[in-house]
Amino acid sequence: DAGVTQSPTHLIKTRGQQVTLRCSPKSGHDTVSWYQQALGQGPQFIFQYYEEEERQRGNFPDRFSGHQFPNYSSELNVNALLLGDSALYLCASSPFGRVNTEAFFGQGTRLTVV
Amino acid sequence: AQTVTQSQPEMSVQEAETVTLSCTYDTSESDYYLFWYKQPPSRQMILVIRQEAYKQQNATENRFSVNFQKAAKSFSLKISDSQLGDAAMYFCAYRSAGRMDSNYQLIWGAGTKLIIKP
C-alpha cells in the first residue's frame, strides 16, 4: 500500500502565476482534505472533497479551488499566486463517515512563490 | 469556533528521560476527538495517539500516553524513555465527532519542537 502520495514535492512559482498540486489517497479512502502549513505554524484546513464535490471549506479565498476525480484522487489549484501562498501543502485521505478512523497524510508539496 | 493552543514552542529532554508536551483547547462541543501528530523533517504527519472525548481512560501507545482533562480542556502528551528518533515537531489537533461532514476537518495547534539531547 503506497499510502497517500503527493506531487510534486517541491515547486517554485512567480507571483501571479497559477499552480496545480496533486494527491492520490490511500487505497480504500474516498475523502481527501487539503491543508496549508505556513513555516513555523500548524496546518490550516483549506477544503475537503468527497464524491467529487467540495463538502467543507475553510477560510480561504476563491483563488483556492479543487477537484476530485472518479478514482478519488484530487487536485488543488491556486490562481494569482501571492508571496503569502508560500507554504507546505498537505493532503490527507480518510474513509468518509468512519469517525473512529484516522486520516493519513502525504509528505506534502513545498510551494515557494517568488 | 474551536481553537487549539500549544504554549511551548520548543522543549528539550535528555535521551531516556521523560518529557510532557502541553495542549489546551476550547470548544462548546461534548463529543470530539483529540490527537497528537508527529512531523519529522520528512514533513509527513504521523499519528502518535488519539483520545475520544467520551472515554475517561487516558490513551496509551507504548512509550506515549496522554493526560486528558476534559473539564479543564487540557490534553498533554507524555513521552517516556525518550529516544533520538522522537525528535520532531509535535502537533495537537482537534476534530468534531458530531457531524459526518466535519469528521476530518482537523483544527491544529502551532506545534512544539522537541529536541532530544544524546
Coordinates of N, CA and C in Angstrom, one line a residue:
Chain A
D1 N 0.9 -1.2 0.0 CA 0.0 0.0 0.0 C 0.9 1.2 0.0
A2 N 0.7 2.1 -1.0 CA 1.6 3.2 -1.2 C 1.3 4.4 -0.2
G3 N 0.1 4.3 0.4 CA -0.3 5.4 1.3 C -0.7 6.6 0.5
V4 N -0.6 7.8 1.0 CA -1.0 9.0 0.4 C 0.2 9.5 -0.4
T5 N 0.0 9.8 -1.7 CA 1.2 10.3 -2.4 C 0.8 11.7 -3.0
Q6 N 1.8 12.6 -2.9 CA 1.6 14.0 -3.4 C 2.6 14.3 -4.4
S7 N 2.3 15.1 -5.4 CA 3.2 15.5 -6.4 C 2.9 17.0 -6.8
P8 N 3.9 17.8 -7.2 CA 5.4 17.4 -7.0 C 5.8 17.6 -5.5
T9 N 7.0 17.3 -5.1 CA 7.4 17.5 -3.8 C 7.8 19.0 -3.5
H10 N 8.4 19.6 -4.5 CA 8.8 21.0 -4.4 C 8.4 21.7 -5.7
L11 N 8.1 23.0 -5.5 CA 7.7 23.8 -6.6 C 8.0 25.3 -6.4
I12 N 8.6 25.9 -7.4 CA 8.8 27.4 -7.3 C 8.0 28.1 -8.4
K13 N 7.2 29.1 -8.0 CA 6.4 29.8 -8.9 C 6.6 31.3 -8.7
T14 N 6.2 32.0 -9.7 CA 6.3 33.5 -9.7 C 5.0 34.1 -9.3
R15 N 5.0 35.2 -8.6 CA 3.8 35.9 -8.2 C 2.9 36.1 -9.5
G16 N 1.6 35.8 -9.3 CA 0.6 36.0 -10.3 C 0.4 34.7 -11.1
Q17 N 1.3 33.8 -11.0 CA 1.1 32.5 -11.8 C 0.0 31.6 -11.1
Q18 N -0.3 30.5 -11.8 CA -1.2 29.5 -11.3 C -0.5 28.2 -11.0
V19 N -0.9 27.5 -10.0 CA -0.3 26.2 -9.7 C -1.3 25.1 -9.5
T20 N -0.9 23.9 -9.8 CA -1.8 22.7 -9.5 C -1.0 21.7 -8.8
L21 N -1.5 21.3 -7.6 CA -0.9 20.2 -6.8 C -1.8 19.0 -6.9
R22 N -1.2 17.9 -6.8 CA -1.9 16.6 -6.9 C -1.8 15.7 -5.7
C23 N -2.8 14.9 -5.5 CA -2.8 14.0 -4.4 C -3.5 12.7 -4.8
S24 N -2.9 11.6 -4.4 CA -3.6 10.3 -4.6 C -3.8 9.7 -3.2
P25 N -5.0 9.4 -2.9 CA -5.3 8.9 -1.5 C -4.9 7.5 -1.2
K26 N -4.8 7.2 0.0 CA -4.6 5.8 0.4 C -5.6 4.9 -0.1
S27 N -5.2 3.7 -0.5 CA -6.2 2.7 -1.0 C -7.3 2.5 0.0
G28 N -8.6 2.5 -0.5 CA -9.7 2.3 0.3 C -10.3 3.6 0.9
H29 N -9.6 4.7 0.7 CA -10.1 6.0 1.2 C -10.8 6.8 0.0
D30 N -11.9 7.4 0.4 CA -12.6 8.1 -0.7 C -12.8 9.6 -0.4
T31 N -12.2 10.1 0.7 CA -12.3 11.5 1.1 C -10.9 12.1 1.1
V32 N -10.8 13.3 0.5 CA -9.5 14.0 0.5 C -9.6 15.4 1.1
S33 N -8.7 15.7 2.0 CA -8.7 17.1 2.6 C -7.4 17.7 2.3
W34 N -7.4 19.0 2.1 CA -6.2 19.8 1.8 C -5.9 20.8 3.0
Y35 N -4.6 20.9 3.4 CA -4.2 21.8 4.4 C -3.1 22.6 3.9
Q36 N -3.0 23.9 4.4 CA -1.9 24.7 4.2 C -1.1 24.9 5.5
Q37 N 0.2 24.7 5.4 CA 1.0 24.8 6.6 C 2.1 25.8 6.3
A38 N 1.9 27.0 6.9 CA 3.0 28.1 6.7 C 4.1 27.7 7.6
L39 N 5.3 28.2 7.3 CA 6.5 27.9 8.1 C 6.3 28.3 9.6
G40 N 6.6 27.3 10.4 CA 6.5 27.5 11.8 C 5.1 27.5 12.4
Q41 N 4.2 27.1 11.6 CA 2.8 27.1 12.1 C 2.1 25.7 11.9
G42 N 1.0 25.6 12.6 CA 0.2 24.4 12.3 C -0.6 24.5 11.0
P43 N -1.0 23.3 10.5 CA -1.8 23.3 9.3 C -3.1 24.1 9.4
Q44 N -3.6 24.6 8.3 CA -4.9 25.3 8.3 C -5.7 24.5 7.2
F45 N -7.0 24.2 7.5 CA -7.8 23.5 6.6 C -8.2 24.3 5.5
I46 N -8.1 23.8 4.3 CA -8.5 24.5 3.0 C -9.9 24.1 2.6
F47 N -10.0 22.8 2.2 CA -11.2 22.2 1.9 C -11.1 20.7 1.9
Q48 N -12.3 20.1 1.7 CA -12.4 18.6 1.7 C -13.3 18.2 0.6
Y49 N -12.9 17.1 -0.1 CA -13.7 16.6 -1.2 C -14.2 15.2 -0.9
Y50 N -15.4 15.0 -1.3 CA -16.0 13.6 -1.2 C -17.0 13.5 -2.3
E51 N -17.0 12.3 -3.0 CA -17.9 12.1 -4.1 C -17.8 13.3 -5.2
E52 N -16.6 13.7 -5.4 CA -16.2 14.7 -6.4 C -16.8 16.1 -6.1
E53 N -17.2 16.3 -4.9 CA -17.8 17.6 -4.6 C -17.1 18.2 -3.3
E54 N -16.9 19.5 -3.3 CA -16.4 20.2 -2.2 C -17.4 20.1 -1.1
R55 N -17.1 19.5 0.1 CA -18.0 19.3 1.2 C -17.9 20.3 2.3
Q56 N -16.7 20.7 2.5 CA -16.4 21.7 3.5 C -15.3 22.6 3.0
R57 N -15.3 23.9 3.5 CA -14.3 24.8 3.1 C -13.8 25.6 4.3
G58 N -12.5 25.8 4.4 CA -12.0 26.7 5.5 C -12.0 28.1 5.0
N59 N -11.3 29.0 5.8 CA -11.3 30.4 5.5 C -10.2 30.8 4.4
F60 N -10.4 30.3 3.2 CA -9.5 30.6 2.1 C -10.3 31.2 1.0
P61 N -9.6 32.2 0.3 CA -10.3 32.9 -0.8 C -10.6 31.9 -2.0
D62 N -11.4 32.5 -2.9 CA -11.8 31.7 -4.1 C -10.6 31.4 -5.0
R63 N -9.5 32.0 -4.8 CA -8.3 31.7 -5.6 C -7.9 30.2 -5.4
F64 N -8.3 29.7 -4.3 CA -8.0 28.3 -4.0 C -9.2 27.4 -4.4
S65 N -9.0 26.5 -5.3 CA -10.1 25.7 -5.8 C -9.5 24.2 -5.9
G66 N -10.5 23.3 -6.1 CA -10.0 21.9 -6.1 C -10.9 21.1 -7.0
H67 N -10.5 19.9 -7.1 CA -11.2 18.9 -7.9 C -11.0 17.5 -7.4
Q68 N -12.0 16.7 -7.5 CA -11.7 15.3 -7.1 C -12.2 14.4 -8.3
F69 N -11.4 13.4 -8.7 CA -11.7 12.6 -9.8 C -12.4 11.3 -9.4
P70 N -13.0 10.6 -10.4 CA -13.7 9.3 -10.0 C -12.9 8.3 -9.3
N71 N -11.5 8.4 -9.5 CA -10.7 7.4 -8.8 C -10.3 7.9 -7.4
Y72 N -10.9 9.0 -6.9 CA -10.7 9.6 -5.6 C -9.5 10.5 -5.5
S73 N -8.6 10.5 -6.5 CA -7.5 11.5 -6.5 C -8.0 12.9 -6.5
S74 N -7.1 13.8 -6.2 CA -7.6 15.2 -6.1 C -6.5 16.2 -6.5
E75 N -7.0 17.3 -6.9 CA -6.1 18.4 -7.3 C -6.4 19.7 -6.5
L76 N -5.4 20.4 -6.1 CA -5.6 21.7 -5.5 C -5.0 22.8 -6.5
N77 N -5.8 23.7 -6.9 CA -5.4 24.8 -7.8 C -5.4 26.1 -7.0
V78 N -4.3 26.9 -7.3 CA -4.2 28.2 -6.7 C -3.9 29.2 -7.8
N79 N -4.8 30.2 -8.0 CA -4.6 31.2 -9.0 C -4.0 32.4 -8.5
A80 N -3.5 33.3 -9.3 CA -2.9 34.6 -9.0 C -2.1 34.5 -7.7
L81 N -1.1 33.7 -7.7 CA -0.3 33.4 -6.6 C 0.3 34.7 -5.9
L82 N 0.3 34.7 -4.6 CA 0.8 35.7 -3.8 C 2.0 35.2 -3.0
L83 N 2.9 36.1 -2.6 CA 4.0 35.6 -1.8 C 3.6 34.9 -0.6
G84 N 2.5 35.3 0.0 CA 1.9 34.7 1.2 C 1.4 33.3 1.0
D85 N 1.3 32.8 -0.3 CA 0.9 31.5 -0.5 C 2.0 30.5 -0.4
S86 N 3.2 31.0 -0.2 CA 4.4 30.1 0.1 C 4.1 29.3 1.3
A87 N 4.1 28.0 1.2 CA 3.8 27.1 2.4 C 4.0 25.6 1.9
L88 N 3.8 24.8 2.9 CA 3.8 23.3 2.7 C 2.3 23.0 2.6
Y89 N 1.9 22.3 1.5 CA 0.5 21.9 1.3 C 0.4 20.4 1.5
L90 N -0.4 20.1 2.5 CA -0.6 18.7 2.9 C -1.9 18.2 2.4
C91 N -1.9 17.0 1.9 CA -3.1 16.2 1.6 C -3.3 15.1 2.6
A92 N -4.6 15.0 3.0 CA -4.9 13.9 3.9 C -6.1 13.1 3.3
S93 N -6.1 11.8 3.5 CA -7.2 11.0 3.0 C -7.8 10.2 4.1
S94 N -9.1 9.8 4.0 CA -9.8 9.1 5.0 C -11.0 8.5 4.4
P95 N -11.6 7.5 5.1 CA -12.9 6.9 4.6 C -14.0 7.7 5.2
F96 N -14.9 8.2 4.3 CA -16.0 9.1 4.8 C -16.9 8.3 5.7
G97 N -17.3 9.0 6.8 CA -18.3 8.5 7.7 C -17.7 7.6 8.8
R98 N -16.5 7.2 8.7 CA -15.9 6.3 9.7 C -15.2 7.2 10.8
V99 N -16.0 7.6 11.8 CA -15.5 8.6 12.7 C -14.3 8.1 13.6
N100 N -14.2 6.8 13.7 CA -13.2 6.3 14.6 C -11.9 5.9 13.9
T101 N -11.7 6.4 12.7 CA -10.5 6.1 11.9 C -9.7 7.4 11.7
E102 N -8.4 7.2 11.6 CA -7.5 8.4 11.4 C -7.4 8.8 10.0
A103 N -7.0 10.0 9.8 CA -6.6 10.5 8.5 C -5.2 10.2 8.2
F104 N -4.8 9.9 7.0 CA -3.4 9.6 6.6 C -3.0 10.8 5.8
F105 N -1.7 11.2 6.0 CA -1.2 12.3 5.3 C -0.1 11.9 4.3
G106 N 0.0 12.7 3.3 CA 1.1 12.6 2.4 C 2.3 13.5 2.9
Q107 N 3.4 13.5 2.2 CA 4.6 14.2 2.6 C 4.6 15.7 2.2
G108 N 3.5 16.0 1.5 CA 3.3 17.5 1.2 C 4.1 18.0 0.0
T109 N 3.6 19.1 -0.5 CA 4.3 19.8 -1.6 C 4.7 21.2 -1.0
R110 N 6.0 21.4 -1.1 CA 6.6 22.7 -0.7 C 6.5 23.7 -1.8
L111 N 5.6 24.7 -1.7 CA 5.4 25.7 -2.7 C 6.1 27.0 -2.3
T112 N 7.0 27.5 -3.1 CA 7.7 28.7 -2.9 C 7.2 29.7 -4.0
V113 N 6.7 30.9 -3.6 CA 6.3 31.9 -4.6 C 7.3 33.0 -4.5
V114 N 7.9 33.4 -5.6 CA 8.9 34.4 -5.6 C 8.5 35.6 -6.5
Chain B
A1 N -16.3 28.9 17.6 CA -15.3 28.1 16.8 C -14.3 27.4 17.8
Q2 N -13.8 26.3 17.4 CA -12.8 25.6 18.2 C -11.4 26.1 18.0
T3 N -10.7 26.1 19.1 CA -9.3 26.6 19.0 C -8.4 25.6 19.7
V4 N -7.1 25.5 19.3 CA -6.2 24.6 20.0 C -4.9 25.4 20.2
T5 N -4.4 25.4 21.4 CA -3.3 26.2 21.8 C -2.1 25.3 22.4
Q6 N -1.0 25.5 21.8 CA 0.2 24.8 22.3 C 1.2 25.9 22.8
S7 N 1.4 26.0 24.1 CA 2.1 27.2 24.6 C 3.6 27.0 24.7
Q8 N 4.1 25.8 24.3 CA 5.6 25.5 24.3 C 6.1 25.5 22.9
P9 N 6.8 26.5 22.4 CA 7.3 26.5 21.1 C 8.4 25.4 20.9
E10 N 9.1 25.2 22.0 CA 10.3 24.2 22.0 C 10.5 23.6 23.3
M11 N 10.8 22.3 23.3 CA 11.1 21.6 24.5 C 12.3 20.7 24.2
S12 N 13.2 20.6 25.3 CA 14.3 19.7 25.1 C 14.3 18.7 26.3
V13 N 14.9 17.5 26.0 CA 14.9 16.5 27.0 C 16.1 15.6 26.8
Q14 N 16.7 15.1 27.8 CA 17.8 14.2 27.7 C 17.3 12.8 27.2
E15 N 18.1 12.2 26.4 CA 17.7 10.8 25.9 C 17.4 9.9 27.2
A16 N 16.4 9.1 27.0 CA 15.9 8.2 28.1 C 15.1 8.8 29.2
E17 N 15.0 10.2 29.2 CA 14.2 10.8 30.2 C 12.8 11.0 29.7
T18 N 11.9 11.5 30.5 CA 10.5 11.7 30.2 C 10.2 13.2 30.0
V19 N 9.4 13.5 29.0 CA 9.0 14.9 28.7 C 7.5 14.9 28.5
T20 N 6.9 16.1 28.9 CA 5.5 16.3 28.7 C 5.2 17.5 27.9
L21 N 4.5 17.4 26.8 CA 4.1 18.5 25.9 C 2.6 18.9 26.3
S22 N 2.4 20.2 26.3 CA 1.1 20.7 26.7 C 0.2 21.1 25.6
C23 N -1.1 21.0 25.8 CA -2.1 21.4 24.8 C -3.3 21.7 25.5
T24 N -3.9 22.9 25.2 CA -5.2 23.2 25.7 C -6.1 23.5 24.5
Y25 N -7.4 23.4 24.7 CA -8.3 23.6 23.5 C -9.6 24.3 24.1
D26 N -10.3 24.8 23.2 CA -11.6 25.5 23.5 C -12.7 25.0 22.6
T27 N -13.8 24.5 23.2 CA -14.9 24.0 22.4 C -16.1 24.1 23.2
S28 N -17.3 24.2 22.6 CA -18.5 24.1 23.3 C -19.2 22.7 23.0
E29 N -18.5 21.9 22.2 CA -19.0 20.6 21.9 C -18.7 19.6 23.0
S30 N -19.5 18.5 23.1 CA -19.3 17.5 24.1 C -18.6 16.2 23.5
D31 N -18.7 16.1 22.2 CA -18.3 14.9 21.5 C -17.2 15.3 20.5
Y32 N -16.0 14.8 20.7 CA -14.9 15.2 19.8 C -13.8 14.2 20.0
Y33 N -12.7 14.4 19.1 CA -11.5 13.6 19.2 C -10.3 14.6 19.4
L34 N -9.3 14.1 20.0 CA -8.1 14.8 20.2 C -7.0 13.9 19.7
F35 N -6.0 14.6 19.1 CA -4.9 13.8 18.5 C -3.5 14.5 18.8
W36 N -2.5 13.7 18.9 CA -1.1 14.2 18.8 C -0.5 13.6 17.5
Y37 N 0.0 14.5 16.7 CA 0.7 14.1 15.5 C 2.2 14.5 15.6
K38 N 3.0 13.7 15.0 CA 4.4 14.0 14.9 C 4.8 14.3 13.5
Q39 N 5.6 15.4 13.3 CA 6.0 15.8 12.0 C 7.6 15.8 12.0
P40 N 8.2 14.8 11.5 CA 9.7 14.8 11.4 C 10.1 15.6 10.2
P41 N 11.4 15.8 10.0 CA 11.9 16.6 8.9 C 11.4 16.1 7.5
S42 N 10.9 14.8 7.4 CA 10.4 14.3 6.2 C 9.0 15.0 5.9
R43 N 8.5 15.7 6.8 CA 7.3 16.5 6.6 C 5.9 15.7 6.8
Q44 N 6.0 14.4 6.7 CA 4.7 13.7 6.8 C 4.2 13.6 8.2
M45 N 2.9 14.0 8.3 CA 2.3 13.9 9.6 C 2.0 12.5 10.0
I46 N 2.4 12.1 11.2 CA 2.3 10.7 11.6 C 1.5 10.7 12.9
L47 N 0.4 10.0 13.0 CA -0.4 9.9 14.2 C 0.4 9.2 15.3
V48 N 0.4 9.9 16.5 CA 1.1 9.3 17.7 C 0.1 8.7 18.6
I49 N -1.0 9.4 18.8 CA -2.0 8.9 19.8 C -3.3 9.6 19.6
R50 N -4.4 9.0 19.9 CA -5.7 9.6 19.8 C -6.6 9.3 21.0
Q51 N -7.4 10.3 21.4 CA -8.3 10.2 22.5 C -9.7 10.6 22.2
E52 N -10.6 9.7 22.5 CA -12.0 10.1 22.3 C -12.5 10.8 23.5
A53 N -13.3 11.9 23.4 CA -13.7 12.7 24.5 C -14.6 12.0 25.4
Y54 N -15.4 11.0 24.9 CA -16.3 10.3 25.8 C -15.7 9.2 26.7
K55 N -14.4 9.0 26.4 CA -13.7 8.0 27.2 C -12.9 8.7 28.3
Q56 N -13.2 8.2 29.5 CA -12.5 8.8 30.7 C -11.0 8.3 30.8
Q57 N -10.8 7.1 30.3 CA -9.5 6.5 30.4 C -8.5 7.2 29.5
N58 N -7.4 7.5 30.0 CA -6.3 8.1 29.1 C -5.8 7.1 28.2
A59 N -5.6 7.6 26.9 CA -5.0 6.7 25.9 C -3.5 6.5 26.1
T60 N -3.0 5.3 25.7 CA -1.6 4.9 25.9 C -1.2 4.1 24.6
E61 N 0.0 4.5 24.1 CA 0.5 3.7 23.0 C 2.0 3.6 23.3
N62 N 2.4 2.4 23.8 CA 3.8 2.1 24.1 C 4.4 3.2 25.0
R63 N 5.4 4.0 24.6 CA 6.0 5.0 25.4 C 5.2 6.3 25.5
F64 N 4.1 6.4 24.7 CA 3.4 7.6 24.6 C 2.1 7.5 25.4
S65 N 1.8 8.5 26.2 CA 0.5 8.5 26.9 C 0.0 9.9 27.0
V66 N -1.3 10.0 27.3 CA -1.9 11.4 27.4 C -2.5 11.5 28.8
N67 N -2.6 12.8 29.2 CA -3.3 13.2 30.3 C -4.5 14.1 29.9
F68 N -5.7 13.5 29.8 CA -6.8 14.2 29.2 C -7.7 14.6 30.4
Q69 N -7.8 16.0 30.5 CA -8.6 16.6 31.5 C -9.8 17.3 30.8
K70 N -10.9 16.7 30.6 CA -12.0 17.2 29.8 C -12.5 18.5 30.4
A71 N -12.7 18.6 31.7 CA -13.3 19.8 32.3 C -12.3 21.0 32.2
A72 N -11.1 20.7 32.2 CA -10.0 21.8 32.1 C -9.7 22.0 30.6
K73 N -10.2 21.2 29.7 CA -9.9 21.3 28.3 C -8.4 21.2 28.1
S74 N -7.8 20.2 28.7 CA -6.3 20.0 28.6 C -6.0 18.7 28.1
F75 N -5.0 18.6 27.3 CA -4.6 17.3 26.6 C -3.1 17.2 26.4
S76 N -2.4 16.8 27.4 CA -1.0 16.8 27.4 C -0.4 15.4 26.9
L77 N 0.7 15.4 26.3 CA 1.4 14.2 25.8 C 2.6 13.9 26.6
K78 N 2.7 12.7 27.2 CA 3.9 12.3 27.9 C 4.7 11.3 27.1
I79 N 6.0 11.6 26.9 CA 6.8 10.6 26.2 C 7.8 10.1 27.2
S80 N 7.8 8.8 27.4 CA 8.7 8.2 28.4 C 9.9 7.6 27.6
D81 N 11.0 7.5 28.3 CA 12.2 6.9 27.7 C 12.5 7.5 26.4
S82 N 12.6 8.8 26.3 CA 12.8 9.5 25.1 C 14.0 8.9 24.2
Q83 N 13.7 8.8 22.9 CA 14.7 8.3 22.0 C 15.1 9.4 21.0
L84 N 16.2 9.2 20.4 CA 16.7 10.2 19.4 C 15.6 10.3 18.2
G85 N 15.0 9.2 17.9 CA 14.0 9.2 16.8 C 12.7 10.0 17.2
D86 N 12.6 10.4 18.4 CA 11.4 11.1 18.8 C 11.5 12.6 18.5
A87 N 12.7 13.0 18.1 CA 12.9 14.4 17.8 C 12.1 14.8 16.5
A88 N 11.2 15.8 16.7 CA 10.3 16.2 15.6 C 9.5 17.4 16.1
M89 N 8.6 17.9 15.2 CA 7.5 18.8 15.7 C 6.4 18.0 16.1
Y90 N 5.7 18.4 17.2 CA 4.6 17.7 17.7 C 3.4 18.6 17.7
F91 N 2.3 18.2 17.0 CA 1.1 19.0 16.9 C -0.1 18.3 17.6
C92 N -0.8 19.2 18.3 CA -2.0 18.7 18.9 C -3.2 19.1 18.0
A93 N -4.2 18.3 17.8 CA -5.2 18.6 16.9 C -6.6 18.1 17.4
Y94 N -7.6 18.8 17.0 CA -9.0 18.6 17.4 C -9.9 18.3 16.2
R95 N -10.8 17.4 16.5 CA -11.8 17.1 15.4 C -13.2 16.8 16.0
S96 N -14.2 17.5 15.5 CA -15.5 17.3 15.9 C -16.0 15.8 15.6
A97 N -16.9 15.3 16.4 CA -17.4 14.0 16.1 C -18.8 13.9 15.9
G98 N -19.5 15.1 16.0 CA -21.0 15.1 15.9 C -21.6 15.0 14.5
R99 N -20.8 15.5 13.5 CA -21.3 15.5 12.2 C -20.4 14.8 11.2
M100 N -21.0 14.0 10.4 CA -20.2 13.2 9.4 C -19.4 14.1 8.5
D101 N -20.0 15.2 8.1 CA -19.2 16.0 7.1 C -18.2 16.9 7.8
S102 N -18.1 16.9 9.0 CA -17.0 17.6 9.7 C -16.0 16.6 10.3
N103 N -16.1 15.3 9.9 CA -15.3 14.3 10.5 C -13.8 14.6 10.4
Y104 N -13.4 15.0 9.2 CA -11.9 15.1 9.0 C -11.4 16.5 8.9
Q105 N -12.1 17.5 9.3 CA -11.5 18.8 9.4 C -10.8 18.9 10.8
L106 N -9.5 18.8 10.7 CA -8.7 18.9 11.9 C -8.3 20.4 12.2
I107 N -8.4 20.7 13.5 CA -8.0 22.1 13.9 C -6.7 21.9 14.7
W108 N -5.7 22.6 14.4 CA -4.4 22.3 14.9 C -3.8 23.4 15.8
G109 N -3.0 23.0 16.7 CA -2.1 24.0 17.4 C -0.9 24.4 16.6
A110 N -0.1 25.3 17.1 CA 1.0 25.8 16.4 C 2.2 24.9 16.5
G111 N 2.2 23.9 17.3 CA 3.3 22.9 17.4 C 4.3 23.2 18.4
T112 N 5.0 22.1 18.9 CA 6.1 22.2 19.8 C 7.3 21.4 19.2
K113 N 8.4 22.1 19.1 CA 9.6 21.4 18.6 C 10.3 20.6 19.7
L114 N 10.4 19.3 19.6 CA 11.0 18.5 20.6 C 12.4 18.2 20.2
I115 N 13.4 18.5 21.1 CA 14.8 18.3 20.9 C 15.2 17.2 21.9
I116 N 15.9 16.2 21.4 CA 16.4 15.1 22.2 C 17.9 15.3 22.3
K117 N 18.4 15.4 23.5 CA 19.8 15.5 23.7 C 20.5 14.2 24.0
P118 N 21.5 13.8 23.2 CA 22.1 12.5 23.5 C 22.9 12.4 24.7

